[in-house]
């Protein structure tokens, strides 16, 4: 019998910088890059509909600013197909070095029951170097041929790339006045 193997390769750069702290008080370390035109990030299940107002990224120390895309993909709960629902070019500025930065987006409603892939895409030759945490139940992924490759073991945790969720508001009261054109009914 014949066997064949299909392989792919991609650049993978990890710097030795450390910075800041994560929400879980574990060290966030940095940074990870997968090369130009590669999208990589975290998959988040959405259990309740919510409004997202930003993409938050933790950066290690760096001295070279660069542009990149922040992306949000919806993963269909029916067939796992992907839809790019948001993409915007941002700048990683020198002032963002060794910080967690919120990049504002147009408010976006995420549906209950779907999964979302929150990604960064390097668009220049400068390594993007997104930080990652050490929470043991995390993983990070790259998008390749419209599907996901797991790029980390659970020991590496998640990339420091998250959604900024709008604070919940109280349920508003809706009042409806019905008339026959002139008089209330």
Short mmCIF file of N, CA and C in Angstrom, two decimals:
data_model
loop_
_atom_site.label_atom_id
_atom_site.label_comp_id
_atom_site.label_asym_id
_atom_site.label_seq_id
_atom_site.Cartn_x
_atom_site.Cartn_y
_atom_site.Cartn_z
N UNK A 1 0.83 -1.17 0.00
CA UNK A 1 0.00 0.00 0.00
C UNK A 1 0.88 1.24 0.00
N UNK A 2 0.37 2.30 -0.58
CA UNK A 2 1.10 3.56 -0.63
C UNK A 2 0.64 4.48 0.47
N UNK A 3 1.56 5.21 1.01
CA UNK A 3 1.20 6.24 1.98
C UNK A 3 1.79 7.56 1.51
N UNK A 4 1.15 8.62 1.88
CA UNK A 4 1.67 9.94 1.56
C UNK A 4 1.41 10.84 2.74
N UNK A 5 2.21 11.85 2.85
CA UNK A 5 1.96 12.81 3.92
C UNK A 5 1.99 14.21 3.33
N UNK A 6 1.09 15.00 3.82
CA UNK A 6 1.05 16.41 3.42
C UNK A 6 1.58 17.22 4.58
N UNK A 7 2.51 18.08 4.30
CA UNK A 7 3.07 18.89 5.37
C UNK A 7 2.96 20.36 5.01
N UNK A 8 3.00 21.15 6.02
CA UNK A 8 3.03 22.59 5.83
C UNK A 8 4.02 23.16 6.83
N UNK A 9 4.57 24.28 6.53
CA UNK A 9 5.47 24.91 7.48
C UNK A 9 5.12 26.38 7.57
N UNK A 10 5.48 26.97 8.69
CA UNK A 10 5.24 28.39 8.88
C UNK A 10 6.24 28.90 9.90
N UNK A 11 6.58 30.19 9.82
CA UNK A 11 7.51 30.74 10.80
C UNK A 11 6.85 30.84 12.16
N UNK A 12 7.58 30.53 13.19
CA UNK A 12 7.06 30.58 14.56
C UNK A 12 8.14 31.21 15.41
N UNK A 13 7.86 32.39 15.93
CA UNK A 13 8.86 33.13 16.69
C UNK A 13 8.34 33.33 18.10
N UNK A 14 9.15 33.03 19.09
CA UNK A 14 8.78 33.28 20.48
C UNK A 14 9.88 34.11 21.11
N UNK A 15 9.52 35.26 21.66
CA UNK A 15 10.52 36.08 22.33
C UNK A 15 10.58 35.71 23.80
N UNK A 16 11.60 36.17 24.50
CA UNK A 16 11.75 35.82 25.91
C UNK A 16 11.33 36.94 26.86
N UNK A 17 10.61 37.93 26.36
CA UNK A 17 10.15 39.03 27.21
C UNK A 17 9.00 38.60 28.10
N UNK A 18 8.90 39.21 29.27
CA UNK A 18 7.73 39.00 30.13
C UNK A 18 7.14 40.36 30.45
N UNK A 19 5.85 40.39 30.74
CA UNK A 19 5.23 41.67 31.02
C UNK A 19 3.94 41.48 31.79
N UNK A 20 3.57 42.51 32.54
CA UNK A 20 2.26 42.68 33.14
C UNK A 20 1.76 41.44 33.87
N UNK A 21 0.50 41.42 34.18
CA UNK A 21 -0.13 40.24 34.77
C UNK A 21 -1.46 40.01 34.10
N UNK A 22 -1.88 38.78 34.12
CA UNK A 22 -3.15 38.40 33.52
C UNK A 22 -4.27 38.60 34.51
N UNK A 23 -5.50 38.37 34.05
CA UNK A 23 -6.65 38.47 34.94
C UNK A 23 -6.58 37.45 36.07
N UNK A 24 -5.92 36.35 35.85
CA UNK A 24 -5.83 35.28 36.85
C UNK A 24 -4.60 35.45 37.74
N UNK A 25 -3.97 36.60 37.72
CA UNK A 25 -2.76 36.89 38.49
C UNK A 25 -1.59 35.99 38.13
N UNK A 26 -1.65 35.32 37.00
CA UNK A 26 -0.53 34.55 36.50
C UNK A 26 0.27 35.44 35.57
N UNK A 27 1.54 35.19 35.46
CA UNK A 27 2.37 35.99 34.56
C UNK A 27 1.91 35.81 33.12
N UNK A 28 1.85 36.90 32.41
CA UNK A 28 1.63 36.85 30.97
C UNK A 28 3.00 36.96 30.34
N UNK A 29 3.27 36.10 29.38
CA UNK A 29 4.58 36.08 28.76
C UNK A 29 4.44 36.42 27.29
N UNK A 30 5.51 36.81 26.68
CA UNK A 30 5.41 37.20 25.28
C UNK A 30 6.68 36.89 24.56
N UNK A 31 6.57 36.98 23.32
CA UNK A 31 5.36 37.07 22.52
C UNK A 31 5.45 36.06 21.40
N UNK A 32 4.35 35.81 20.78
CA UNK A 32 4.25 34.77 19.76
C UNK A 32 3.90 35.41 18.42
N UNK A 33 4.60 35.00 17.38
CA UNK A 33 4.31 35.45 16.01
C UNK A 33 4.31 34.25 15.09
N UNK A 34 3.48 34.29 14.07
CA UNK A 34 3.43 33.19 13.10
C UNK A 34 3.79 33.64 11.70
N UNK A 35 4.29 34.85 11.56
CA UNK A 35 4.73 35.31 10.25
C UNK A 35 3.68 36.14 9.53
N UNK A 36 4.10 36.74 8.44
CA UNK A 36 3.25 37.66 7.70
C UNK A 36 2.02 36.96 7.13
N UNK A 37 0.89 37.65 7.19
CA UNK A 37 -0.40 37.19 6.67
C UNK A 37 -0.92 35.92 7.34
N UNK A 38 -0.54 35.70 8.59
CA UNK A 38 -1.06 34.56 9.37
C UNK A 38 -1.96 35.08 10.47
N UNK A 39 -3.16 34.53 10.56
CA UNK A 39 -4.09 34.88 11.64
C UNK A 39 -3.97 33.85 12.74
N UNK A 40 -3.86 34.32 13.97
CA UNK A 40 -3.79 33.40 15.10
C UNK A 40 -4.44 34.03 16.31
N UNK A 41 -4.99 33.19 17.19
CA UNK A 41 -5.69 33.72 18.34
C UNK A 41 -6.35 32.66 19.19
N UNK A 42 -7.46 33.04 19.82
CA UNK A 42 -8.19 32.18 20.75
C UNK A 42 -9.60 31.93 20.24
N UNK A 43 -10.16 30.79 20.64
CA UNK A 43 -11.56 30.49 20.35
C UNK A 43 -12.35 30.66 21.63
N UNK A 44 -13.43 31.44 21.54
CA UNK A 44 -14.27 31.71 22.71
C UNK A 44 -15.70 31.23 22.45
N UNK A 45 -16.24 30.38 23.32
CA UNK A 45 -17.67 30.05 23.21
C UNK A 45 -18.49 31.19 23.82
N UNK A 46 -19.60 31.53 23.20
CA UNK A 46 -20.47 32.59 23.72
C UNK A 46 -21.76 31.93 24.21
N UNK A 47 -21.95 31.94 25.53
CA UNK A 47 -23.10 31.29 26.14
C UNK A 47 -24.29 32.22 26.28
N UNK A 48 -24.07 33.51 26.26
CA UNK A 48 -25.13 34.51 26.29
C UNK A 48 -24.79 35.58 25.27
N UNK A 49 -25.80 36.08 24.58
CA UNK A 49 -25.55 37.16 23.64
C UNK A 49 -24.92 38.35 24.34
N UNK A 50 -23.95 38.96 23.69
CA UNK A 50 -23.27 40.11 24.30
C UNK A 50 -22.78 41.07 23.25
N UNK A 51 -22.49 42.29 23.70
CA UNK A 51 -21.98 43.32 22.81
C UNK A 51 -20.50 43.52 23.10
N UNK A 52 -19.70 43.46 22.05
CA UNK A 52 -18.26 43.64 22.16
C UNK A 52 -17.90 45.04 21.67
N UNK A 53 -17.05 45.74 22.43
CA UNK A 53 -16.67 47.10 22.04
C UNK A 53 -15.17 47.23 21.75
N UNK A 54 -14.43 46.14 21.91
CA UNK A 54 -13.00 46.24 21.65
C UNK A 54 -12.31 44.89 21.63
N UNK A 55 -11.10 44.91 21.11
CA UNK A 55 -10.21 43.76 21.16
C UNK A 55 -9.05 44.17 22.05
N UNK A 56 -8.77 43.38 23.06
CA UNK A 56 -7.73 43.71 24.04
C UNK A 56 -6.54 42.79 23.82
N UNK A 57 -5.35 43.38 23.73
CA UNK A 57 -4.14 42.60 23.44
C UNK A 57 -3.06 42.96 24.45
N UNK A 58 -2.39 41.95 24.99
CA UNK A 58 -1.25 42.14 25.86
C UNK A 58 0.04 42.05 25.06
N UNK A 59 0.88 43.07 25.19
CA UNK A 59 2.13 43.14 24.43
C UNK A 59 3.33 43.02 25.37
N UNK A 60 4.37 42.33 24.95
CA UNK A 60 5.63 42.37 25.70
C UNK A 60 6.36 43.68 25.39
N UNK A 61 7.52 43.85 25.97
CA UNK A 61 8.33 45.02 25.63
C UNK A 61 8.77 44.90 24.17
N UNK A 62 8.73 46.01 23.45
CA UNK A 62 9.19 46.01 22.06
C UNK A 62 9.67 47.41 21.72
N UNK A 63 10.45 47.52 20.65
CA UNK A 63 10.94 48.83 20.23
C UNK A 63 10.67 49.12 18.76
N UNK A 64 9.86 48.26 18.12
CA UNK A 64 9.52 48.49 16.72
C UNK A 64 8.00 48.48 16.56
N UNK A 65 7.38 49.64 16.32
CA UNK A 65 5.93 49.66 16.10
C UNK A 65 5.59 48.95 14.79
N UNK A 66 4.35 48.51 14.67
CA UNK A 66 3.93 47.83 13.45
C UNK A 66 2.42 47.89 13.32
N UNK A 67 1.92 47.69 12.11
CA UNK A 67 0.48 47.60 11.88
C UNK A 67 0.08 46.13 11.84
N UNK A 68 -1.19 45.88 12.17
CA UNK A 68 -1.73 44.52 12.16
C UNK A 68 -3.24 44.60 12.02
N UNK A 69 -3.86 43.47 11.72
CA UNK A 69 -5.32 43.39 11.70
C UNK A 69 -5.80 42.73 12.99
N UNK A 70 -6.83 43.32 13.59
CA UNK A 70 -7.61 42.64 14.61
C UNK A 70 -8.81 42.03 13.91
N UNK A 71 -9.11 40.76 14.21
CA UNK A 71 -10.16 40.06 13.48
C UNK A 71 -11.09 39.32 14.44
N UNK A 72 -12.36 39.21 14.02
CA UNK A 72 -13.32 38.37 14.73
C UNK A 72 -14.02 37.51 13.69
N UNK A 73 -13.93 36.20 13.88
CA UNK A 73 -14.61 35.24 13.01
C UNK A 73 -15.72 34.56 13.81
N UNK A 74 -16.86 34.35 13.18
CA UNK A 74 -17.92 33.55 13.78
C UNK A 74 -17.77 32.12 13.27
N UNK A 75 -17.84 31.16 14.17
CA UNK A 75 -17.77 29.74 13.81
C UNK A 75 -19.19 29.19 13.90
N UNK A 76 -19.74 28.75 12.80
CA UNK A 76 -21.12 28.28 12.77
C UNK A 76 -21.30 27.07 13.68
N UNK A 77 -22.34 27.09 14.55
CA UNK A 77 -22.59 25.92 15.40
C UNK A 77 -23.14 24.74 14.60
N UNK A 78 -23.55 24.97 13.36
CA UNK A 78 -24.13 23.90 12.55
C UNK A 78 -23.07 23.09 11.83
N UNK A 79 -22.16 23.78 11.12
CA UNK A 79 -21.18 23.05 10.31
C UNK A 79 -19.73 23.51 10.52
N UNK A 80 -19.50 24.33 11.54
CA UNK A 80 -18.16 24.85 11.85
C UNK A 80 -17.55 25.71 10.74
N UNK A 81 -18.38 26.18 9.81
CA UNK A 81 -17.85 27.08 8.78
C UNK A 81 -17.51 28.43 9.42
N UNK A 82 -16.61 29.15 8.78
CA UNK A 82 -16.13 30.43 9.31
C UNK A 82 -16.66 31.60 8.52
N UNK A 83 -16.98 32.67 9.24
CA UNK A 83 -17.34 33.94 8.61
C UNK A 83 -16.55 35.04 9.29
N UNK A 84 -15.80 35.80 8.51
CA UNK A 84 -15.10 36.97 9.05
C UNK A 84 -16.14 38.05 9.25
N UNK A 85 -16.44 38.39 10.51
CA UNK A 85 -17.49 39.38 10.77
C UNK A 85 -16.91 40.74 11.15
N UNK A 86 -15.62 40.79 11.44
CA UNK A 86 -15.00 42.08 11.75
C UNK A 86 -13.51 42.01 11.47
N UNK A 87 -13.01 43.05 10.81
CA UNK A 87 -11.57 43.19 10.61
C UNK A 87 -11.24 44.66 10.55
N UNK A 88 -10.22 45.06 11.29
CA UNK A 88 -9.79 46.45 11.27
C UNK A 88 -8.28 46.50 11.45
N UNK A 89 -7.65 47.42 10.73
CA UNK A 89 -6.21 47.60 10.89
C UNK A 89 -5.94 48.49 12.10
N UNK A 90 -5.03 48.04 12.95
CA UNK A 90 -4.62 48.79 14.12
C UNK A 90 -3.11 49.00 14.07
N UNK A 91 -2.62 49.88 14.94
CA UNK A 91 -1.18 50.10 15.05
C UNK A 91 -0.71 49.75 16.45
N UNK A 92 0.31 48.93 16.52
CA UNK A 92 1.00 48.63 17.77
C UNK A 92 2.04 49.73 17.94
N UNK A 93 1.74 50.70 18.81
CA UNK A 93 2.58 51.88 18.97
C UNK A 93 3.61 51.66 20.08
N UNK A 94 4.66 52.48 20.07
CA UNK A 94 5.69 52.36 21.10
C UNK A 94 5.11 52.51 22.50
N UNK A 95 4.07 53.34 22.66
CA UNK A 95 3.44 53.54 23.97
C UNK A 95 2.74 52.26 24.46
N UNK A 96 2.51 51.28 23.59
CA UNK A 96 1.85 50.03 23.97
C UNK A 96 2.82 49.00 24.52
N UNK A 97 4.12 49.26 24.44
CA UNK A 97 5.13 48.32 24.92
C UNK A 97 4.90 47.98 26.38
N UNK A 98 4.94 46.69 26.70
CA UNK A 98 4.81 46.20 28.08
C UNK A 98 3.47 46.60 28.69
N UNK A 99 2.39 46.53 27.90
CA UNK A 99 1.06 46.93 28.35
C UNK A 99 -0.02 46.04 27.76
N UNK A 100 -1.18 46.07 28.39
CA UNK A 100 -2.39 45.50 27.82
C UNK A 100 -3.17 46.66 27.24
N UNK A 101 -3.50 46.58 25.95
CA UNK A 101 -4.09 47.70 25.21
C UNK A 101 -5.45 47.29 24.67
N UNK A 102 -6.43 48.18 24.82
CA UNK A 102 -7.75 47.95 24.24
C UNK A 102 -7.85 48.72 22.93
N UNK A 103 -8.14 48.01 21.86
CA UNK A 103 -8.35 48.61 20.55
C UNK A 103 -9.86 48.64 20.32
N UNK A 104 -10.41 49.86 20.24
CA UNK A 104 -11.85 50.02 20.10
C UNK A 104 -12.33 49.55 18.73
N UNK A 105 -13.52 48.93 18.72
CA UNK A 105 -14.17 48.53 17.48
C UNK A 105 -15.60 49.07 17.49
N UNK A 106 -16.23 49.08 16.34
CA UNK A 106 -17.65 49.41 16.27
C UNK A 106 -18.38 48.34 17.09
N UNK A 107 -19.27 48.73 18.01
CA UNK A 107 -19.94 47.71 18.82
C UNK A 107 -20.56 46.61 17.96
N UNK A 108 -20.36 45.39 18.40
CA UNK A 108 -20.74 44.22 17.62
C UNK A 108 -21.47 43.24 18.53
N UNK A 109 -22.64 42.78 18.11
CA UNK A 109 -23.41 41.81 18.90
C UNK A 109 -22.98 40.41 18.51
N UNK A 110 -22.61 39.60 19.50
CA UNK A 110 -22.24 38.21 19.27
C UNK A 110 -23.38 37.32 19.73
N UNK A 111 -23.77 36.39 18.87
CA UNK A 111 -24.93 35.54 19.09
C UNK A 111 -24.68 34.46 20.14
N UNK A 112 -25.72 34.13 20.88
CA UNK A 112 -25.70 33.03 21.83
C UNK A 112 -25.50 31.71 21.09
N UNK A 113 -24.67 30.84 21.64
CA UNK A 113 -24.51 29.50 21.09
C UNK A 113 -23.45 29.34 20.04
N UNK A 114 -22.89 30.41 19.54
CA UNK A 114 -21.83 30.31 18.53
C UNK A 114 -20.47 30.41 19.22
N UNK A 115 -19.44 29.97 18.53
CA UNK A 115 -18.07 30.18 18.98
C UNK A 115 -17.47 31.28 18.10
N UNK A 116 -16.53 32.01 18.68
CA UNK A 116 -15.89 33.10 17.95
C UNK A 116 -14.38 32.96 18.07
N UNK A 117 -13.71 33.18 16.95
CA UNK A 117 -12.26 33.15 16.89
C UNK A 117 -11.78 34.60 16.89
N UNK A 118 -11.05 34.99 17.94
CA UNK A 118 -10.52 36.34 18.08
C UNK A 118 -9.05 36.26 17.68
N UNK A 119 -8.68 37.01 16.64
CA UNK A 119 -7.37 36.81 16.04
C UNK A 119 -6.62 38.11 15.81
N UNK A 120 -5.32 37.97 15.70
CA UNK A 120 -4.43 39.04 15.24
C UNK A 120 -3.76 38.51 13.98
N UNK A 121 -3.56 39.40 13.02
CA UNK A 121 -2.93 39.01 11.76
C UNK A 121 -1.77 39.95 11.48
N UNK A 122 -0.58 39.40 11.44
CA UNK A 122 0.62 40.18 11.13
C UNK A 122 0.58 40.55 9.66
N UNK A 123 0.75 41.85 9.34
CA UNK A 123 0.67 42.28 7.93
C UNK A 123 1.96 42.95 7.45
N UNK A 124 2.98 42.97 8.31
CA UNK A 124 4.29 43.47 7.89
C UNK A 124 5.32 42.40 8.24
N UNK A 125 6.57 42.66 7.91
CA UNK A 125 7.62 41.69 8.23
C UNK A 125 8.05 41.77 9.70
N UNK A 126 7.62 42.83 10.42
CA UNK A 126 7.96 42.95 11.84
C UNK A 126 7.15 41.93 12.63
N UNK A 127 7.79 41.05 13.43
CA UNK A 127 7.04 40.07 14.22
C UNK A 127 6.02 40.76 15.12
N UNK A 128 4.81 40.21 15.18
CA UNK A 128 3.75 40.82 15.95
C UNK A 128 3.92 40.57 17.45
N UNK A 129 4.32 39.38 17.84
CA UNK A 129 4.64 39.04 19.24
C UNK A 129 3.52 39.35 20.22
N UNK A 130 2.39 38.65 20.08
CA UNK A 130 1.30 38.74 21.06
C UNK A 130 1.69 37.91 22.27
N UNK A 131 1.44 38.45 23.48
CA UNK A 131 1.77 37.72 24.69
C UNK A 131 0.81 36.57 24.94
N UNK A 132 1.16 35.69 25.89
CA UNK A 132 0.28 34.59 26.27
C UNK A 132 0.35 34.38 27.77
N UNK A 133 -0.72 33.79 28.32
CA UNK A 133 -0.74 33.55 29.76
C UNK A 133 -0.28 32.13 30.06
N UNK A 134 -0.24 31.78 31.32
CA UNK A 134 0.18 30.45 31.73
C UNK A 134 -0.95 29.67 32.38
N UNK A 135 -2.20 30.05 32.10
CA UNK A 135 -3.33 29.32 32.63
C UNK A 135 -3.37 27.97 31.92
N UNK A 136 -3.38 26.89 32.67
CA UNK A 136 -3.17 25.57 32.08
C UNK A 136 -4.30 25.03 31.23
N UNK A 137 -5.47 25.65 31.27
CA UNK A 137 -6.56 25.11 30.45
C UNK A 137 -6.76 25.86 29.14
N UNK A 138 -5.79 26.64 28.74
CA UNK A 138 -5.94 27.42 27.51
C UNK A 138 -5.27 26.77 26.33
N UNK A 139 -5.51 27.34 25.16
CA UNK A 139 -4.87 26.90 23.93
C UNK A 139 -4.91 28.06 22.95
N UNK A 140 -3.99 28.07 22.00
CA UNK A 140 -4.13 29.04 20.93
C UNK A 140 -3.96 28.37 19.57
N UNK A 141 -4.55 29.02 18.58
CA UNK A 141 -4.79 28.43 17.28
C UNK A 141 -4.31 29.34 16.17
N UNK A 142 -4.04 28.76 15.01
CA UNK A 142 -3.83 29.57 13.81
C UNK A 142 -4.87 29.15 12.79
N UNK A 143 -5.24 30.10 11.96
CA UNK A 143 -6.20 29.84 10.89
C UNK A 143 -5.41 29.45 9.65
N UNK A 144 -5.73 28.29 9.09
CA UNK A 144 -5.00 27.80 7.92
C UNK A 144 -5.98 27.06 7.01
N UNK A 145 -6.06 27.48 5.76
CA UNK A 145 -6.98 26.86 4.80
C UNK A 145 -8.41 26.77 5.33
N UNK A 146 -8.86 27.84 5.94
CA UNK A 146 -10.23 27.97 6.45
C UNK A 146 -10.57 26.95 7.56
N UNK A 147 -9.54 26.47 8.24
CA UNK A 147 -9.76 25.63 9.42
C UNK A 147 -8.67 25.97 10.45
N UNK A 148 -8.77 25.35 11.61
CA UNK A 148 -7.88 25.71 12.71
C UNK A 148 -6.83 24.64 12.97
N UNK A 149 -5.61 25.10 13.22
CA UNK A 149 -4.54 24.23 13.70
C UNK A 149 -4.25 24.63 15.13
N UNK A 150 -4.24 23.64 16.01
CA UNK A 150 -3.86 23.88 17.40
C UNK A 150 -2.36 24.09 17.44
N UNK A 151 -1.94 25.22 18.00
CA UNK A 151 -0.52 25.58 17.98
C UNK A 151 0.12 25.46 19.35
N UNK A 152 -0.66 25.25 20.39
CA UNK A 152 -0.06 25.17 21.72
C UNK A 152 -0.60 23.97 22.46
N UNK A 153 0.16 23.53 23.43
CA UNK A 153 -0.38 22.57 24.39
C UNK A 153 -1.10 23.37 25.46
N UNK A 154 -1.86 22.69 26.30
CA UNK A 154 -2.59 23.40 27.34
C UNK A 154 -1.63 24.05 28.34
N UNK A 155 -0.37 23.68 28.33
CA UNK A 155 0.60 24.27 29.26
C UNK A 155 0.90 25.73 28.95
N UNK A 156 0.68 26.14 27.70
CA UNK A 156 0.99 27.52 27.32
C UNK A 156 -0.14 28.49 27.62
N UNK A 157 -1.35 27.99 27.82
CA UNK A 157 -2.47 28.88 28.09
C UNK A 157 -2.99 29.55 26.84
N UNK A 158 -3.64 30.68 27.03
CA UNK A 158 -4.23 31.44 25.92
C UNK A 158 -3.33 32.59 25.52
N UNK A 159 -3.49 33.03 24.28
CA UNK A 159 -2.87 34.28 23.90
C UNK A 159 -3.53 35.40 24.68
N UNK A 160 -2.80 36.45 24.95
CA UNK A 160 -3.35 37.61 25.67
C UNK A 160 -4.09 38.47 24.65
N UNK A 161 -5.14 37.90 24.10
CA UNK A 161 -5.92 38.50 23.04
C UNK A 161 -7.37 38.20 23.37
N UNK A 162 -8.11 39.21 23.80
CA UNK A 162 -9.43 38.99 24.36
C UNK A 162 -10.43 39.99 23.81
N UNK A 163 -11.70 39.72 24.11
CA UNK A 163 -12.77 40.65 23.75
C UNK A 163 -13.03 41.60 24.90
N UNK A 164 -13.29 42.85 24.60
CA UNK A 164 -13.75 43.82 25.59
C UNK A 164 -15.26 43.85 25.48
N UNK A 165 -15.93 43.43 26.56
CA UNK A 165 -17.38 43.30 26.55
C UNK A 165 -17.99 44.52 27.21
N UNK A 166 -19.06 45.03 26.61
CA UNK A 166 -19.77 46.18 27.17
C UNK A 166 -20.47 45.76 28.46
N UNK A 167 -20.44 46.63 29.45
CA UNK A 167 -21.12 46.34 30.71
C UNK A 167 -22.60 46.13 30.46
N UNK A 168 -23.20 45.13 31.14
CA UNK A 168 -24.63 44.91 30.94
C UNK A 168 -25.44 46.11 31.42
N UNK A 169 -26.54 46.35 30.75
CA UNK A 169 -27.43 47.44 31.16
C UNK A 169 -28.71 46.83 31.71
N UNK A 170 -29.42 47.61 32.51
CA UNK A 170 -30.70 47.13 33.02
C UNK A 170 -31.67 46.98 31.87
N UNK A 171 -32.62 46.07 32.03
CA UNK A 171 -33.61 45.85 31.00
C UNK A 171 -34.49 47.09 30.88
N UNK A 172 -34.52 47.70 29.70
CA UNK A 172 -35.33 48.92 29.54
C UNK A 172 -36.82 48.59 29.50
N UNK A 173 -37.64 49.55 29.87
CA UNK A 173 -39.09 49.41 29.76
C UNK A 173 -39.53 49.99 28.43
N UNK A 174 -40.32 49.23 27.70
CA UNK A 174 -40.81 49.66 26.40
C UNK A 174 -42.27 50.05 26.56
N UNK A 175 -42.62 51.26 26.16
CA UNK A 175 -44.00 51.74 26.22
C UNK A 175 -44.49 51.95 24.80
N UNK A 176 -45.68 51.42 24.50
CA UNK A 176 -46.25 51.55 23.16
C UNK A 176 -47.60 52.25 23.29
N UNK A 177 -47.79 53.32 22.54
CA UNK A 177 -49.07 54.02 22.47
C UNK A 177 -49.72 53.69 21.14
N UNK A 178 -50.90 53.09 21.19
CA UNK A 178 -51.61 52.71 19.98
C UNK A 178 -52.79 53.64 19.80
N UNK A 179 -52.91 54.20 18.59
CA UNK A 179 -54.03 55.11 18.31
C UNK A 179 -54.74 54.66 17.03
N UNK A 180 -55.90 55.23 16.80
CA UNK A 180 -56.63 54.99 15.56
C UNK A 180 -56.28 56.06 14.53
N UNK A 181 -55.26 56.78 14.78
CA UNK A 181 -54.86 57.89 13.95
C UNK A 181 -54.99 59.21 14.69
N UNK A 182 -55.98 59.29 15.56
CA UNK A 182 -56.19 60.49 16.37
C UNK A 182 -56.34 60.18 17.85
N UNK A 183 -57.08 59.15 18.16
CA UNK A 183 -57.42 58.83 19.55
C UNK A 183 -56.75 57.54 20.00
N UNK A 184 -56.41 57.47 21.30
CA UNK A 184 -55.85 56.21 21.82
C UNK A 184 -56.87 55.07 21.70
N UNK A 185 -56.35 53.90 21.46
CA UNK A 185 -57.22 52.72 21.40
C UNK A 185 -57.10 51.96 22.71
#
